[in-house]
Amino acid sequence: MTDEERTAFPDGWEAFTDPGFIAHVGPVYHRTVEGTKAFAFRTDERHGNLVGIVHGGMLLTFADRALSIVVRDACDGARAVTIEMSSQFVGAAQIGDLIETVPEIVRKTASLVFVRGTLTSGGRPLAAVTGIWKVLRDKPGDKS
């Protein structure tokens, strides 16, 4: 896949600026439709496994990133970390597929956020993911 093909993405999506780990496997895109945030990425050869399909670890990396962003938004920008994530793979993604998810906050307490999402490609379910995020007390830039 060429760099041009890798960066081609459907209209309405915006790439995250993410200089950490995701910069090595991304980009991850996002959009908001009627108040609901959705996430997507296009698979390429970097995401493949030894049997020629998208590696489950890449799907979970994408899920963790997407769900984390929704958690952060639900916590008014407070930092949060993944403390548990569970997945069930129900389908396979091919190299070149567009993978999407629309995370959903299930419950939020003062210190924990429970969230879930289904990863899909072309409407086909690939993985169901649930997780728990721990809300850290400080917000970025706090000196306390």
CSV table of C-alpha atoms in Angstrom, one decimal:
chain,number,residue,atom,x,y,z
A,1,MET,CA,0.0,0.0,0.0
A,2,THR,CA,1.4,3.4,-0.9
A,3,ASP,CA,1.6,6.3,1.5
A,4,GLU,CA,-1.1,8.1,-0.6
A,5,GLU,CA,-3.5,5.1,-0.2
A,6,ARG,CA,-2.7,4.8,3.5
A,7,THR,CA,-3.7,8.5,4.1
A,8,ALA,CA,-6.8,8.3,1.9
A,9,PHE,CA,-9.8,8.3,4.1
A,10,PRO,CA,-13.6,8.9,3.7
A,11,ASP,CA,-14.8,12.5,3.9
A,12,GLY,CA,-15.9,13.7,7.3
A,13,TRP,CA,-13.2,12.0,9.3
A,14,GLU,CA,-10.3,13.8,11.0
A,15,ALA,CA,-7.0,12.2,12.0
A,16,PHE,CA,-5.9,12.5,15.7
A,17,THR,CA,-2.6,14.0,16.4
A,18,ASP,CA,-1.1,11.2,18.5
A,19,PRO,CA,2.7,11.3,18.8
A,20,GLY,CA,2.9,8.3,21.2
A,21,PHE,CA,2.6,4.6,20.4
A,22,ILE,CA,-0.4,5.2,18.0
A,23,ALA,CA,1.9,7.1,15.7
A,24,HIS,CA,3.6,3.8,14.9
A,25,VAL,CA,0.4,2.0,14.0
A,26,GLY,CA,-2.1,4.8,13.1
A,27,PRO,CA,-3.4,7.2,12.2
A,28,VAL,CA,-6.7,6.8,14.1
A,29,TYR,CA,-9.5,9.0,12.8
A,30,HIS,CA,-12.6,10.4,14.5
A,31,ARG,CA,-15.9,12.2,13.8
A,32,THR,CA,-18.9,13.2,15.7
A,33,VAL,CA,-22.4,12.6,14.3
A,34,GLU,CA,-25.4,13.9,16.2
A,35,GLY,CA,-23.4,14.1,19.4
A,36,THR,CA,-21.9,10.6,19.1
A,37,LYS,CA,-18.2,10.1,18.6
A,38,ALA,CA,-17.0,7.4,16.2
A,39,PHE,CA,-13.5,6.2,15.5
A,40,ALA,CA,-11.9,4.4,12.5
A,41,PHE,CA,-8.6,3.3,10.9
A,42,ARG,CA,-7.7,1.8,7.6
A,43,THR,CA,-5.7,-1.4,7.9
A,44,ASP,CA,-2.5,-1.9,5.9
A,45,GLU,CA,0.4,-4.4,5.8
A,46,ARG,CA,1.8,-3.2,9.1
A,47,HIS,CA,-1.3,-4.5,10.8
A,48,GLY,CA,-1.1,-8.1,9.4
A,49,ASN,CA,-0.4,-11.3,11.2
A,50,LEU,CA,1.3,-14.5,10.0
A,51,VAL,CA,-2.0,-15.9,8.5
A,52,GLY,CA,-2.6,-12.7,6.4
A,53,ILE,CA,-5.4,-11.1,8.3
A,54,VAL,CA,-5.3,-8.1,10.7
A,55,HIS,CA,-3.6,-8.9,14.0
A,56,GLY,CA,-5.9,-9.1,17.0
A,57,GLY,CA,-3.4,-6.9,18.9
A,58,MET,CA,-3.9,-4.1,16.4
A,59,LEU,CA,-7.7,-4.4,16.8
A,60,LEU,CA,-7.3,-4.2,20.6
A,61,THR,CA,-4.8,-1.3,20.3
A,62,PHE,CA,-7.4,0.6,18.3
A,63,ALA,CA,-10.2,-0.3,20.7
A,64,ASP,CA,-8.2,0.9,23.7
A,65,ARG,CA,-7.4,4.2,22.0
A,66,ALA,CA,-11.0,4.8,21.0
A,67,LEU,CA,-12.6,3.8,24.3
A,68,SER,CA,-10.0,5.9,26.2
A,69,ILE,CA,-10.9,9.0,24.3
A,70,VAL,CA,-14.6,8.6,25.1
A,71,VAL,CA,-13.7,8.0,28.7
A,72,ARG,CA,-11.6,11.2,28.8
A,73,ASP,CA,-14.4,13.2,27.3
A,74,ALA,CA,-16.8,11.8,29.9
A,75,CYS,CA,-14.5,12.9,32.6
A,76,ASP,CA,-14.1,16.5,31.4
A,77,GLY,CA,-10.6,15.9,30.3
A,78,ALA,CA,-9.3,14.2,33.5
A,79,ARG,CA,-6.7,11.6,32.8
A,80,ALA,CA,-7.8,8.0,33.0
A,81,VAL,CA,-6.0,4.7,32.6
A,82,THR,CA,-7.2,1.3,31.4
A,83,ILE,CA,-7.3,-1.2,34.3
A,84,GLU,CA,-9.2,-4.0,32.6
A,85,MET,CA,-10.2,-4.7,29.0
A,86,SER,CA,-12.0,-7.8,27.8
A,87,SER,CA,-12.6,-8.9,24.2
A,88,GLN,CA,-14.3,-11.5,22.1
A,89,PHE,CA,-13.2,-11.8,18.5
A,90,VAL,CA,-16.1,-12.8,16.3
A,91,GLY,CA,-14.8,-12.0,12.8
A,92,ALA,CA,-11.6,-11.4,10.8
A,93,ALA,CA,-10.5,-8.2,9.2
A,94,GLN,CA,-8.6,-8.2,5.9
A,95,ILE,CA,-5.7,-5.9,5.0
A,96,GLY,CA,-7.2,-2.8,3.5
A,97,ASP,CA,-10.4,-2.9,5.5
A,98,LEU,CA,-11.8,0.2,7.2
A,99,ILE,CA,-12.4,-0.6,10.9
A,100,GLU,CA,-14.8,1.4,12.9
A,101,THR,CA,-16.2,1.6,16.4
A,102,VAL,CA,-18.7,3.8,18.3
A,103,PRO,CA,-17.8,3.5,22.0
A,104,GLU,CA,-20.5,3.7,24.7
A,105,ILE,CA,-20.2,4.7,28.3
A,106,VAL,CA,-22.1,2.1,30.3
A,107,ARG,CA,-21.6,3.6,33.8
A,108,LYS,CA,-19.5,6.3,35.4
A,109,THR,CA,-18.6,6.6,39.1
A,110,ALA,CA,-16.4,9.1,40.8
A,111,SER,CA,-13.3,6.9,40.2
A,112,LEU,CA,-14.3,4.4,37.5
A,113,VAL,CA,-15.7,4.4,34.0
A,114,PHE,CA,-17.2,1.3,32.4
A,115,VAL,CA,-17.3,1.4,28.6
A,116,ARG,CA,-17.9,-0.9,25.7
A,117,GLY,CA,-17.7,-1.0,21.9
A,118,THR,CA,-18.0,-3.2,18.9
A,119,LEU,CA,-15.4,-3.1,16.2
A,120,THR,CA,-16.9,-3.5,12.7
A,121,SER,CA,-15.8,-3.5,9.0
A,122,GLY,CA,-18.4,-2.8,6.4
A,123,GLY,CA,-21.1,-3.5,9.0
A,124,ARG,CA,-19.6,-6.9,9.9
A,125,PRO,CA,-18.8,-7.3,13.6
A,126,LEU,CA,-15.1,-8.2,14.3
A,127,ALA,CA,-14.7,-7.9,18.1
A,128,ALA,CA,-16.8,-6.9,21.1
A,129,VAL,CA,-14.8,-5.0,23.7
A,130,THR,CA,-15.6,-4.0,27.3
A,131,GLY,CA,-13.4,-2.2,29.8
A,132,ILE,CA,-12.9,-0.3,33.0
A,133,TRP,CA,-10.9,2.9,33.2
A,134,LYS,CA,-9.6,4.4,36.5
A,135,VAL,CA,-10.0,8.1,36.6
A,136,LEU,CA,-6.9,9.8,38.0
A,137,ARG,CA,-7.6,12.7,40.3
A,138,ASP,CA,-5.5,15.3,38.5
A,139,LYS,CA,-6.1,16.8,35.1
A,140,PRO,CA,-3.4,17.6,32.6
A,141,GLY,CA,-1.4,20.6,33.7
A,142,ASP,CA,-2.4,20.3,37.4
A,143,LYS,CA,0.5,20.8,39.7
A,144,SER,CA,-1.1,19.0,42.7
